[in-house]
Structure formats: C-alpha cells, structure tokens
Amino acid sequence: MTLLSQNLSEFDLHARAVLGLPIPQVRLHGPTASAVILANREAERFTIQGLSNALVLGSADADVEVRIFGKPTTRKHRRMGVALASGGTVEEARERARQAASRVQIGYEP
C-alpha cells in the first residue's frame, strides 16, 4: 500500500481513532507504487530539483505525486522524499514511480 493507493491515509485513520470520529470504509484506488528519493551525502544547504520533470509523467490514466519530507539536512542514504504513482498494473505503477523518483534530484550547495 502507498499513500496514493487508498482514500484514507494512515494519519487520517489515526486522527479519527484518537478523536473518536467514525472511520468510513477504506477504498482502494487500484495498482500503485512508491519509490524513495535518497540523499547521497551530508549537507546543510541543498535544493530539491526536477519536480516538474517528475510530475509530467502523470496522465489522465495514471497519477504521479511527489512528497518531499522537508528535512533540514541531508545525510548519506537519508530518505528525503517519495514518488508515488498509479498504473494499469503494479508493474506499470512501479516503473512510473521509479522514473519519477529518478527525475527528482538533490542539488548540493557549497
């Protein structure tokens, strides 16, 4: 399951449970996948680049979203974000998510 795969997120479900709110039926949206966006070194100054290049992979038949976690620093192998995608099959969704994640780059400043 990914953030894109259903109508309610893990946060939505936790908040409803804690607040005593009703939890409606969870609906699945079809085949989805995620791919991680990793930093490859330590840095306090960096930029996230290529978001528009990743998002253009979405279409009328397949969604693409990118979630950047907003972490203040990078370090080697730190998860900085995730690309989410849907597709006609899980394999299509995985490939689209991988492509989207590969288009998002971390620019390291001196």
Tab-separated table of N, CA and C in Angstrom:
chain	number	residue	atom	x	y	z
A	1	MET	N	0.838	-1.184	0.000
A	1	MET	CA	0.000	0.000	0.000
A	1	MET	C	0.887	1.254	0.000
A	2	THR	N	0.440	2.271	-0.673
A	2	THR	CA	1.131	3.554	-0.663
A	2	THR	C	0.139	4.635	-0.264
A	3	LEU	N	0.640	5.830	-0.125
A	3	LEU	CA	-0.219	6.976	0.193
A	3	LEU	C	-1.249	7.236	-0.898
A	4	LEU	N	-0.967	6.776	-2.082
A	4	LEU	CA	-1.834	7.025	-3.227
A	4	LEU	C	-2.862	5.912	-3.422
A	5	SER	N	-2.701	4.809	-2.729
A	5	SER	CA	-3.487	3.612	-3.014
A	5	SER	C	-4.890	3.601	-2.426
A	6	GLN	N	-5.170	4.474	-1.479
A	6	GLN	CA	-6.478	4.415	-0.830
A	6	GLN	C	-6.988	5.808	-0.488
A	7	ASN	N	-8.264	5.882	-0.127
A	7	ASN	CA	-8.888	7.175	0.135
A	7	ASN	C	-8.510	7.772	1.487
A	8	LEU	N	-8.049	6.976	2.439
A	8	LEU	CA	-7.648	7.471	3.762
A	8	LEU	C	-6.193	7.109	4.039
A	9	SER	N	-5.431	8.073	4.521
A	9	SER	CA	-4.039	7.808	4.861
A	9	SER	C	-3.939	7.234	6.275
A	10	GLU	N	-2.763	6.764	6.609
A	10	GLU	CA	-2.521	6.270	7.966
A	10	GLU	C	-2.796	7.386	8.980
A	11	PHE	N	-2.381	8.619	8.662
A	11	PHE	CA	-2.637	9.755	9.541
A	11	PHE	C	-4.141	9.979	9.723
A	12	ASP	N	-4.891	9.942	8.607
A	12	ASP	CA	-6.348	10.108	8.685
A	12	ASP	C	-6.957	9.093	9.650
A	13	LEU	N	-6.540	7.849	9.523
A	13	LEU	CA	-7.103	6.778	10.351
A	13	LEU	C	-6.744	6.957	11.821
A	14	HIS	N	-5.489	7.327	12.096
A	14	HIS	CA	-5.067	7.558	13.483
A	14	HIS	C	-5.823	8.732	14.096
A	15	ALA	N	-5.913	9.828	13.349
A	15	ALA	CA	-6.605	11.017	13.864
A	15	ALA	C	-8.068	10.707	14.163
A	16	ARG	N	-8.728	10.010	13.272
A	16	ARG	CA	-10.129	9.650	13.509
A	16	ARG	C	-10.271	8.759	14.739
A	17	ALA	N	-9.371	7.794	14.889
A	17	ALA	CA	-9.442	6.884	16.042
A	17	ALA	C	-9.216	7.639	17.350
A	18	VAL	N	-8.210	8.508	17.398
A	18	VAL	CA	-7.891	9.265	18.612
A	18	VAL	C	-9.019	10.229	18.973
A	19	LEU	N	-9.621	10.835	17.968
A	19	LEU	CA	-10.685	11.809	18.203
A	19	LEU	C	-12.063	11.176	18.352
A	20	GLY	N	-12.128	9.866	18.219
A	20	GLY	CA	-13.404	9.179	18.353
A	20	GLY	C	-14.344	9.412	17.182
A	21	LEU	N	-13.794	9.764	16.038
A	21	LEU	CA	-14.603	10.003	14.844
A	21	LEU	C	-14.844	8.690	14.108
A	22	PRO	N	-15.924	8.615	13.364
A	22	PRO	CA	-16.178	7.379	12.614
A	22	PRO	C	-15.124	7.159	11.537
A	23	ILE	N	-14.854	5.911	11.278
A	23	ILE	CA	-13.911	5.546	10.219
A	23	ILE	C	-14.730	4.946	9.080
A	24	PRO	N	-14.803	5.659	7.956
A	24	PRO	CA	-15.578	5.146	6.825
A	24	PRO	C	-14.848	3.974	6.164
A	25	GLN	N	-15.510	3.364	5.227
A	25	GLN	CA	-14.903	2.257	4.503
A	25	GLN	C	-13.656	2.752	3.773
A	26	VAL	N	-12.596	1.987	3.880
A	26	VAL	CA	-11.361	2.304	3.161
A	26	VAL	C	-11.503	1.736	1.753
A	27	ARG	N	-11.341	2.614	0.761
A	27	ARG	CA	-11.458	2.201	-0.633
A	27	ARG	C	-10.091	2.225	-1.301
A	28	LEU	N	-9.789	1.170	-2.017
A	28	LEU	CA	-8.543	1.098	-2.778
A	28	LEU	C	-8.755	1.705	-4.159
A	29	HIS	N	-7.738	2.419	-4.635
A	29	HIS	CA	-7.823	3.091	-5.929
A	29	HIS	C	-7.218	2.292	-7.073
A	30	GLY	N	-6.650	1.143	-6.830
A	30	GLY	CA	-6.048	0.339	-7.888
A	30	GLY	C	-4.552	0.217	-7.701
A	31	PRO	N	-3.867	-0.328	-8.715
A	31	PRO	CA	-2.423	-0.565	-8.608
A	31	PRO	C	-1.636	0.737	-8.392
A	32	THR	N	-0.827	0.758	-7.354
A	32	THR	CA	0.011	1.910	-7.042
A	32	THR	C	1.371	1.434	-6.560
A	33	ALA	N	2.326	2.349	-6.551
A	33	ALA	CA	3.674	2.027	-6.087
A	33	ALA	C	4.357	3.299	-5.615
A	34	SER	N	5.442	3.117	-4.885
A	34	SER	CA	6.247	4.254	-4.442
A	34	SER	C	7.715	3.959	-4.687
A	35	ALA	N	8.494	5.020	-4.821
A	35	ALA	CA	9.943	4.917	-4.968
A	35	ALA	C	10.575	6.034	-4.146
A	36	VAL	N	11.588	5.703	-3.415
A	36	VAL	CA	12.210	6.633	-2.482
A	36	VAL	C	13.160	7.598	-3.201
A	37	ILE	N	13.264	8.792	-2.655
A	37	ILE	CA	14.230	9.795	-3.116
A	37	ILE	C	15.256	9.917	-2.009
A	38	LEU	N	16.479	9.488	-2.293
A	38	LEU	CA	17.534	9.415	-1.278
A	38	LEU	C	18.604	10.471	-1.484
A	39	ALA	N	19.116	10.973	-0.375
A	39	ALA	CA	20.309	11.827	-0.416
A	39	ALA	C	21.526	10.921	-0.550
A	40	ASN	N	22.602	11.444	-1.114
A	40	ASN	CA	23.804	10.618	-1.243
A	40	ASN	C	25.015	11.180	-0.496
A	41	ARG	N	24.790	12.228	0.290
A	41	ARG	CA	25.860	12.768	1.123
A	41	ARG	C	25.283	13.702	2.182
A	42	GLU	N	26.126	14.128	3.088
A	42	GLU	CA	25.702	15.058	4.136
A	42	GLU	C	25.759	16.487	3.615
A	43	ALA	N	24.743	17.253	3.963
A	43	ALA	CA	24.726	18.665	3.583
A	43	ALA	C	23.714	19.411	4.434
A	44	GLU	N	24.057	20.662	4.728
A	44	GLU	CA	23.112	21.539	5.413
A	44	GLU	C	22.438	22.471	4.429
A	45	ARG	N	23.048	22.658	3.277
A	45	ARG	CA	22.482	23.526	2.243
A	45	ARG	C	22.267	22.690	0.986
A	46	PHE	N	21.015	22.622	0.572
A	46	PHE	CA	20.679	21.829	-0.606
A	46	PHE	C	19.365	22.335	-1.192
A	47	THR	N	19.096	21.932	-2.416
A	47	THR	CA	17.828	22.244	-3.066
A	47	THR	C	17.256	20.960	-3.654
A	48	ILE	N	15.956	20.959	-3.829
A	48	ILE	CA	15.277	19.858	-4.500
A	48	ILE	C	14.948	20.332	-5.907
A	49	GLN	N	15.366	19.581	-6.906
A	49	GLN	CA	15.212	19.992	-8.293
A	49	GLN	C	14.492	18.898	-9.088
A	50	GLY	N	13.878	19.283	-10.177
A	50	GLY	CA	13.290	18.321	-11.101
A	50	GLY	C	11.862	17.900	-10.794
A	51	LEU	N	11.186	18.604	-9.892
A	51	LEU	CA	9.814	18.213	-9.555
A	51	LEU	C	8.890	18.241	-10.771
A	52	SER	N	8.978	19.281	-11.568
A	52	SER	CA	8.091	19.355	-12.734
A	52	SER	C	8.399	18.237	-13.724
A	53	ASN	N	9.674	17.859	-13.848
A	53	ASN	CA	10.047	16.753	-14.735
A	53	ASN	C	9.459	15.428	-14.264
A	54	ALA	N	9.331	15.271	-12.962
A	54	ALA	CA	8.735	14.048	-12.415
A	54	ALA	C	7.224	14.055	-12.589
A	55	LEU	N	6.610	15.186	-12.316
A	55	LEU	CA	5.146	15.257	-12.329
A	55	LEU	C	4.551	15.118	-13.729
A	56	VAL	N	5.311	15.447	-14.767
A	56	VAL	CA	4.774	15.316	-16.131
A	56	VAL	C	4.560	13.854	-16.523
A	57	LEU	N	5.057	12.927	-15.740
A	57	LEU	CA	4.828	11.512	-16.024
A	57	LEU	C	3.392	11.094	-15.729
A	58	GLY	N	2.657	11.926	-15.016
A	58	GLY	CA	1.249	11.653	-14.767
A	58	GLY	C	0.432	11.878	-16.025
A	59	SER	N	-0.722	11.221	-16.092
A	59	SER	CA	-1.597	11.353	-17.255
A	59	SER	C	-3.042	11.199	-16.798
A	60	ALA	N	-3.951	11.216	-17.735
A	60	ALA	CA	-5.366	11.021	-17.407
A	60	ALA	C	-5.612	9.624	-16.841
A	61	ASP	N	-4.753	8.681	-17.201
A	61	ASP	CA	-4.918	7.289	-16.759
A	61	ASP	C	-4.031	6.898	-15.588
A	62	ALA	N	-3.072	7.730	-15.232
A	62	ALA	CA	-2.115	7.356	-14.183
A	62	ALA	C	-1.668	8.599	-13.417
A	63	ASP	N	-1.771	8.533	-12.111
A	63	ASP	CA	-1.360	9.644	-11.257
A	63	ASP	C	0.121	9.547	-10.910
A	64	VAL	N	0.749	10.700	-10.739
A	64	VAL	CA	2.101	10.791	-10.201
A	64	VAL	C	2.104	11.933	-9.200
A	65	GLU	N	2.574	11.648	-8.007
A	65	GLU	CA	2.740	12.663	-6.970
A	65	GLU	C	4.143	12.525	-6.394
A	66	VAL	N	4.664	13.635	-5.898
A	66	VAL	CA	5.951	13.627	-5.219
A	66	VAL	C	5.749	14.270	-3.859
A	67	ARG	N	6.197	13.595	-2.824
A	67	ARG	CA	6.127	14.134	-1.463
A	67	ARG	C	7.551	14.370	-0.982
A	68	ILE	N	7.872	15.619	-0.707
A	68	ILE	CA	9.175	15.987	-0.161
A	68	ILE	C	8.986	16.157	1.337
A	69	PHE	N	9.819	15.516	2.127
A	69	PHE	CA	9.613	15.455	3.571
A	69	PHE	C	10.005	16.717	4.326
A	70	GLY	N	10.741	17.633	3.715
A	70	GLY	CA	11.080	18.898	4.369
A	70	GLY	C	12.142	18.775	5.449
A	71	LYS	N	13.000	17.803	5.340
A	71	LYS	CA	14.059	17.632	6.342
A	71	LYS	C	15.090	18.745	6.186
A	72	PRO	N	15.628	19.250	7.297
A	72	PRO	CA	16.521	20.411	7.223
A	72	PRO	C	17.933	20.099	6.740
A	73	THR	N	18.349	18.847	6.826
A	73	THR	CA	19.692	18.464	6.388
A	73	THR	C	19.614	17.126	5.664
A	74	THR	N	20.651	16.852	4.894
A	74	THR	CA	20.760	15.549	4.240
A	74	THR	C	21.898	14.770	4.889
A	75	ARG	N	21.859	13.488	4.703
A	75	ARG	CA	22.989	12.613	5.033
A	75	ARG	C	22.889	11.413	4.104
A	76	LYS	N	23.967	10.704	3.957
A	76	LYS	CA	24.000	9.601	3.014
A	76	LYS	C	22.887	8.599	3.312
A	77	HIS	N	22.122	8.281	2.280
A	77	HIS	CA	21.010	7.319	2.315
A	77	HIS	C	19.797	7.799	3.119
A	78	ARG	N	19.723	9.081	3.427
A	78	ARG	CA	18.553	9.603	4.141
A	78	ARG	C	17.393	9.759	3.166
A	79	ARG	N	16.222	9.308	3.577
A	79	ARG	CA	15.014	9.453	2.760
A	79	ARG	C	14.561	10.913	2.800
A	80	MET	N	14.608	11.558	1.654
A	80	MET	CA	14.233	12.971	1.569
A	80	MET	C	12.844	13.158	0.973
A	81	GLY	N	12.329	12.124	0.356
A	81	GLY	CA	11.007	12.204	-0.244
A	81	GLY	C	10.631	10.889	-0.883
A	82	VAL	N	9.483	10.903	-1.530
A	82	VAL	CA	8.990	9.695	-2.184
A	82	VAL	C	8.182	10.094	-3.407
A	83	ALA	N	8.309	9.301	-4.454
A	83	ALA	CA	7.483	9.463	-5.648
A	83	ALA	C	6.406	8.382	-5.599
A	84	LEU	N	5.171	8.774	-5.845
A	84	LEU	CA	4.029	7.860	-5.824
A	84	LEU	C	3.418	7.824	-7.214
A	85	ALA	N	2.998	6.643	-7.645
A	85	ALA	CA	2.417	6.535	-8.983
A	85	ALA	C	1.361	5.447	-9.025
A	86	SER	N	0.424	5.616	-9.938
A	86	SER	CA	-0.554	4.575	-10.207
A	86	SER	C	-0.350	4.098	-11.632
A	87	GLY	N	-0.990	2.992	-11.961
A	87	GLY	CA	-0.874	2.448	-13.307
A	87	GLY	C	-1.913	1.379	-13.534
A	88	GLY	N	-1.950	0.841	-14.734
A	88	GLY	CA	-2.882	-0.216	-15.062
A	88	GLY	C	-2.549	-1.517	-14.362
A	89	THR	N	-1.259	-1.704	-14.062
A	89	THR	CA	-0.786	-2.870	-13.322
A	89	THR	C	0.208	-2.397	-12.270
A	90	VAL	N	0.512	-3.256	-11.319
A	90	VAL	CA	1.511	-2.907	-10.306
A	90	VAL	C	2.862	-2.653	-10.969
A	91	GLU	N	3.204	-3.445	-11.966
A	91	GLU	CA	4.488	-3.269	-12.658
A	91	GLU	C	4.567	-1.901	-13.327
A	92	GLU	N	3.475	-1.481	-13.972
A	92	GLU	CA	3.455	-0.147	-14.591
A	92	GLU	C	3.592	0.942	-13.533
A	93	ALA	N	2.899	0.789	-12.429
A	93	ALA	CA	2.977	1.783	-11.353
A	93	ALA	C	4.387	1.845	-10.782
A	94	ARG	N	5.020	0.689	-10.573
A	94	ARG	CA	6.400	0.663	-10.054
A	94	ARG	C	7.362	1.381	-10.996
A	95	GLU	N	7.247	1.091	-12.285
A	95	GLU	CA	8.149	1.718	-13.245
A	95	GLU	C	7.929	3.230	-13.292
A	96	ARG	N	6.686	3.652	-13.262
A	96	ARG	CA	6.384	5.093	-13.287
A	96	ARG	C	6.919	5.770	-12.019
A	97	ALA	N	6.766	5.131	-10.869
A	97	ALA	CA	7.283	5.690	-9.616
A	97	ALA	C	8.804	5.776	-9.654
A	98	ARG	N	9.459	4.738	-10.158
A	98	ARG	CA	10.939	4.761	-10.268
A	98	ARG	C	11.393	5.884	-11.189
A	99	GLN	N	10.720	6.027	-12.326
A	99	GLN	CA	11.078	7.097	-13.264
A	99	GLN	C	10.896	8.464	-12.623
A	100	ALA	N	9.786	8.649	-11.933
A	100	ALA	CA	9.529	9.945	-11.290
A	100	ALA	C	10.590	10.235	-10.233
A	101	ALA	N	10.905	9.252	-9.398
A	101	ALA	CA	11.916	9.454	-8.354
A	101	ALA	C	13.276	9.779	-8.970
A	102	SER	N	13.605	9.153	-10.082
A	102	SER	CA	14.914	9.392	-10.711
A	102	SER	C	15.020	10.796	-11.298
A	103	ARG	N	13.893	11.433	-11.560
A	103	ARG	CA	13.901	12.791	-12.106
A	103	ARG	C	14.020	13.873	-11.030
A	104	VAL	N	13.810	13.494	-9.794
A	104	VAL	CA	13.959	14.434	-8.685
A	104	VAL	C	15.392	14.337	-8.186
A	105	GLN	N	16.081	15.458	-8.194
A	105	GLN	CA	17.486	15.492	-7.808
A	105	GLN	C	17.690	16.398	-6.597
A	106	ILE	N	18.675	16.057	-5.829
A	106	ILE	CA	19.072	16.910	-4.714
A	106	ILE	C	20.315	17.676	-5.164
A	107	GLY	N	20.206	18.988	-5.195
A	107	GLY	CA	21.323	19.838	-5.560
A	107	GLY	C	22.049	20.285	-4.298
A	108	TYR	N	23.308	19.960	-4.213
A	108	TYR	CA	24.098	20.277	-3.013
A	108	TYR	C	24.837	21.603	-3.231
A	109	GLU	N	24.674	22.505	-2.288
A	109	GLU	CA	25.301	23.810	-2.385
A	109	GLU	C	26.616	23.804	-1.618
A	110	PRO	N	27.589	24.584	-2.096
A	110	PRO	CA	28.900	24.633	-1.382
A	110	PRO	C	28.789	25.296	-0.033
